[in-house]
Short mmCIF file of C-alpha atoms in Angstrom, two decimals:
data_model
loop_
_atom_site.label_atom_id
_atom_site.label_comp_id
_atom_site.label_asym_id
_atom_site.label_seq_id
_atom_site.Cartn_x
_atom_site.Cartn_y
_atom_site.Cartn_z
CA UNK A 1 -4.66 10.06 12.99
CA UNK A 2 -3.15 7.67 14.95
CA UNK A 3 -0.17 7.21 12.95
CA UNK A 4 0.86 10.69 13.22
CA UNK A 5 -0.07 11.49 16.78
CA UNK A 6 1.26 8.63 18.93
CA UNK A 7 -0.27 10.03 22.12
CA UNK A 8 -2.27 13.22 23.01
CA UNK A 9 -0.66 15.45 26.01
CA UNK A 10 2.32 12.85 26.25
CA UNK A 11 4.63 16.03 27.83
CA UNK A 12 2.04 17.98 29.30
CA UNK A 13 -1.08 20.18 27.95
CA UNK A 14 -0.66 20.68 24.28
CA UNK A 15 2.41 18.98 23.80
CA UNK A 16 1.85 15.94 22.05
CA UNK A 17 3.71 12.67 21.04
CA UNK A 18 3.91 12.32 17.58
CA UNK A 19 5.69 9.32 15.09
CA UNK A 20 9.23 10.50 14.79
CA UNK A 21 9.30 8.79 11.10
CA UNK A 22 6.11 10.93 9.85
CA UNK A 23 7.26 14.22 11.17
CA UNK A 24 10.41 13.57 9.34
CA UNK A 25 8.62 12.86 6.51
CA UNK A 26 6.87 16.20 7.06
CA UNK A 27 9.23 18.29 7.90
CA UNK A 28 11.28 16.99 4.36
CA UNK A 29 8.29 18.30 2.14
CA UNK A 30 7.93 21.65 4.28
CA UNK A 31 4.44 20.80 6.45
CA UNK A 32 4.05 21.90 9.82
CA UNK A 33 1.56 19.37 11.92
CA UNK A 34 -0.80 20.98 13.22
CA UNK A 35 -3.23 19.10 15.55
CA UNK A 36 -6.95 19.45 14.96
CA UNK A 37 -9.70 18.99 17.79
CA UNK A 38 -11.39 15.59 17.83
CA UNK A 39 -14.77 15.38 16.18
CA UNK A 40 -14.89 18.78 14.84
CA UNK A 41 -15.25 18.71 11.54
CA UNK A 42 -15.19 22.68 11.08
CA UNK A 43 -11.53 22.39 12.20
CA UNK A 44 -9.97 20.03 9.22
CA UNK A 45 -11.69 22.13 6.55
CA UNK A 46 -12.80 20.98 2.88
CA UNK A 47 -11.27 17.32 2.76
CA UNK A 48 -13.07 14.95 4.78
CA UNK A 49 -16.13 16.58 2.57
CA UNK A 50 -14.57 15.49 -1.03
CA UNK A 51 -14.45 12.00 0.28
CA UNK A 52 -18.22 11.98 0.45
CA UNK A 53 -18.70 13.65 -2.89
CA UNK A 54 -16.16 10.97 -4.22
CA UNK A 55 -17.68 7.90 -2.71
CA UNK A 56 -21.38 8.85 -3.84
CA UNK A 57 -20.68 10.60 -7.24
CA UNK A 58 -18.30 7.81 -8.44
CA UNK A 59 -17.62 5.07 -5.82
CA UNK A 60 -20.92 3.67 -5.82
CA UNK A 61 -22.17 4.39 -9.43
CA UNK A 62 -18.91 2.54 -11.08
CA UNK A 63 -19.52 -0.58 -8.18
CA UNK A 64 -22.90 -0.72 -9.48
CA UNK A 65 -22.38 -0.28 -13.25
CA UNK A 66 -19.61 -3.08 -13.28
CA UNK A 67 -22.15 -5.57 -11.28
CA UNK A 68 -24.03 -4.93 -13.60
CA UNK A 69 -21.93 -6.28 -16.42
CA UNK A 70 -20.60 -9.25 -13.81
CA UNK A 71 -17.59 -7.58 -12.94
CA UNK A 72 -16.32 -6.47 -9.43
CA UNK A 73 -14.66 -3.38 -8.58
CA UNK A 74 -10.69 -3.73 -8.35
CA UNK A 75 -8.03 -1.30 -7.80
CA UNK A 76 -6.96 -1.38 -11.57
CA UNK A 77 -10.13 -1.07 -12.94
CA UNK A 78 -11.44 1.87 -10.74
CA UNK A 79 -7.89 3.59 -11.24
CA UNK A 80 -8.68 3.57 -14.71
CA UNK A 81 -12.01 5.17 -14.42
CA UNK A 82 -11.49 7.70 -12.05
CA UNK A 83 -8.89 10.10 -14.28
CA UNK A 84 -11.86 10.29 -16.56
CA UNK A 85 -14.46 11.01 -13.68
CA UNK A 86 -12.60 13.56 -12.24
CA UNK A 87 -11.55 15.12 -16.20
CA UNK A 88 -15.32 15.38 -17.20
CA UNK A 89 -17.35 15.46 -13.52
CA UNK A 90 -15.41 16.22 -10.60
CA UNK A 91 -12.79 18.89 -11.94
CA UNK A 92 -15.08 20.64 -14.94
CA UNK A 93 -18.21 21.27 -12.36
CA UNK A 94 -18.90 24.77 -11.16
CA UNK A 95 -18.11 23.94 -7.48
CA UNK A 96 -20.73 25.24 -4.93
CA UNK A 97 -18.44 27.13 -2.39
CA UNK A 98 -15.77 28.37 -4.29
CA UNK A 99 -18.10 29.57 -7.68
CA UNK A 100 -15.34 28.56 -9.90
CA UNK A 101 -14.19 25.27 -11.97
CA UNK A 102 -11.51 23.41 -9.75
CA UNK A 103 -9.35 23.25 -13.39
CA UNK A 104 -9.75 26.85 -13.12
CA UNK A 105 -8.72 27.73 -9.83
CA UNK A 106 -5.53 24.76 -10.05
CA UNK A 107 -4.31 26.89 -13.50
CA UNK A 108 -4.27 29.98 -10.88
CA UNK A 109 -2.65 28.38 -7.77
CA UNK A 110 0.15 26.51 -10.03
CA UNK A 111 2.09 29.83 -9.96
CA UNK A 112 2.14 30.15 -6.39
CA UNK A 113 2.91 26.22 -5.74
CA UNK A 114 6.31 25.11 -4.39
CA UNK A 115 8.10 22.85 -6.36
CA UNK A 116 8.19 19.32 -5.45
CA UNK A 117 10.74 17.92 -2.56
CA UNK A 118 13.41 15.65 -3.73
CA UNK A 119 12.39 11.80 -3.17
CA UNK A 120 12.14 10.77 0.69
CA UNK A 121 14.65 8.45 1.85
CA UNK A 122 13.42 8.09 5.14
CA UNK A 123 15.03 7.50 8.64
CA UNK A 124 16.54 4.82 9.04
CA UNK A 125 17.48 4.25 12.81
CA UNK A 126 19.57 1.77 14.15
CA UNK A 127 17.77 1.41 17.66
CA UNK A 128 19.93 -0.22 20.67
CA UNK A 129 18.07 1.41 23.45
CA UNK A 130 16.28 -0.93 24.78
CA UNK A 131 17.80 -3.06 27.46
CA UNK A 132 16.91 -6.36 29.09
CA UNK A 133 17.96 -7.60 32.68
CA UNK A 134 19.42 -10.91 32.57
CA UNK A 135 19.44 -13.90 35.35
CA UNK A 136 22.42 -12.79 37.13
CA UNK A 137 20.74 -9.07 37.29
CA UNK A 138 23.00 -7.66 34.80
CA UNK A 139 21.64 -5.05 32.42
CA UNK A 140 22.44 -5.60 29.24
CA UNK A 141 21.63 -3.88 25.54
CA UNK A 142 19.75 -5.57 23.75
CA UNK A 143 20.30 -5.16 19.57
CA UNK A 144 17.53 -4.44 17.40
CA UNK A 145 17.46 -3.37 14.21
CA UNK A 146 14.84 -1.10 12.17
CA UNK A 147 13.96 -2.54 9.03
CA UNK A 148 11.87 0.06 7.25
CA UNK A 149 9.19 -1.11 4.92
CA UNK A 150 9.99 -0.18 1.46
CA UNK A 151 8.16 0.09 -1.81
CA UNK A 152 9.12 -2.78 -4.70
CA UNK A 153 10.80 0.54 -6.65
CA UNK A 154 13.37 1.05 -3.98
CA UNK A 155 14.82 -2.70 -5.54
CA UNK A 156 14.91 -2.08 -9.23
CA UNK A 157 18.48 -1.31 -8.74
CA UNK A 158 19.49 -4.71 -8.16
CA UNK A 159 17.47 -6.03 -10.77
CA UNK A 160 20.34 -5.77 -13.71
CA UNK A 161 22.56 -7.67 -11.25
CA UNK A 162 20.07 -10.76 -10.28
CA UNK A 163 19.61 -11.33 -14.33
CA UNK A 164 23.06 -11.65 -14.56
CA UNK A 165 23.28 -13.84 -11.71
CA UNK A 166 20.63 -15.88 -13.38
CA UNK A 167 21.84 -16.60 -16.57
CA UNK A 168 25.39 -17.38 -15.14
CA UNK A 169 24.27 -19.75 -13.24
CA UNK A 170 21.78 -21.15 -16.03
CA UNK A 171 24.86 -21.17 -18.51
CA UNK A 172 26.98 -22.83 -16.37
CA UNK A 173 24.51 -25.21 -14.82
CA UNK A 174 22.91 -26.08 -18.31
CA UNK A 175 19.36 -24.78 -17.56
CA UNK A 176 17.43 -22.51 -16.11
CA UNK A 177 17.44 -22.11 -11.95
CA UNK A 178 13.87 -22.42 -11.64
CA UNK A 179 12.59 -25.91 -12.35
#
């Protein structure tokens, strides 16, 4: 992926350059990257595989069945379907390599499974490295500062404090702020 692996052989054979902020994220829930060869699918194992089994077993069926009512497919509507799907197909089939009921084998691997890793909080660098030469030749830093995209949960903190910012400022202006 090309967010993970910023460039191949960046330091030399087999030492590659990978995003600093994903292998943080890694190493916090206990992965080790480990990079795969390029177009060999034997490498990556059983994943890329479900994908297919996904996208023609339920993907196009549900697109279909809603055009037929005069609906389209949204993310809602198909991430309402799809705990059912996978409850009654996906999960409850006798699955062709393994011989065994995925529900089965996930009721057997739950005892072995590592518990889950406290909530990532990311890296958050403050990045003054980069340096510009001015007119008179001079180098000097240049500030920048990493803003890291975050998820609209991240802010429900501050929500208790903007509604009380709100209806001050409604009481004391006589309204509401948003006319």
């Amino acid at each position: 992926m090309k967010t993970v692996i910023i460039k191949r052989n960046a330091y030399g054979r087999g030492k590659h350059k990978f995003n600093e902020q994903f292998r943080d994220f890694a190493k916090h829930c206990g992965m080790d990257l480990k990079m795969c060869k390029p177009y060999r699918p034997q490498t990556k194992g059983k994943v890329e595989r479900f994908n297919h089994y996904l996208r023609y077993s339920f993907h196009n069926i549900f697109k279909v069945r809603l055009s037929m009512m005069g609906y389209k497919m949204s993310k809602e509507n198909a991430n309402a379907e799809v705990m059912g799907w996978l409850d009654y197909t996906a999960n409850a089939r006798i699955h062709q390599t393994l011989l065994q009921k995925p529900f089965d084998l996930l009721a057997e691997e739950q005892l072995h499974l590592l518990p889950l890793p406290k909530p990532y909080k990311g890296i958050h660098p403050l990045k003054s490295t980069e340096r510009s030469i001015a007119q008179e030749h001079r180098v000097k830093p240049k500030q920048r500062v990493h803003i890291p995209q975050r998820d609209l949960q991240s802010y429900d903190e501050f929500i208790p404090a903007a509604v009380a910012y709100l209806l001050t400022y409604s009481l004391i202006t006589g309204g509401a702020s948003w006319q």
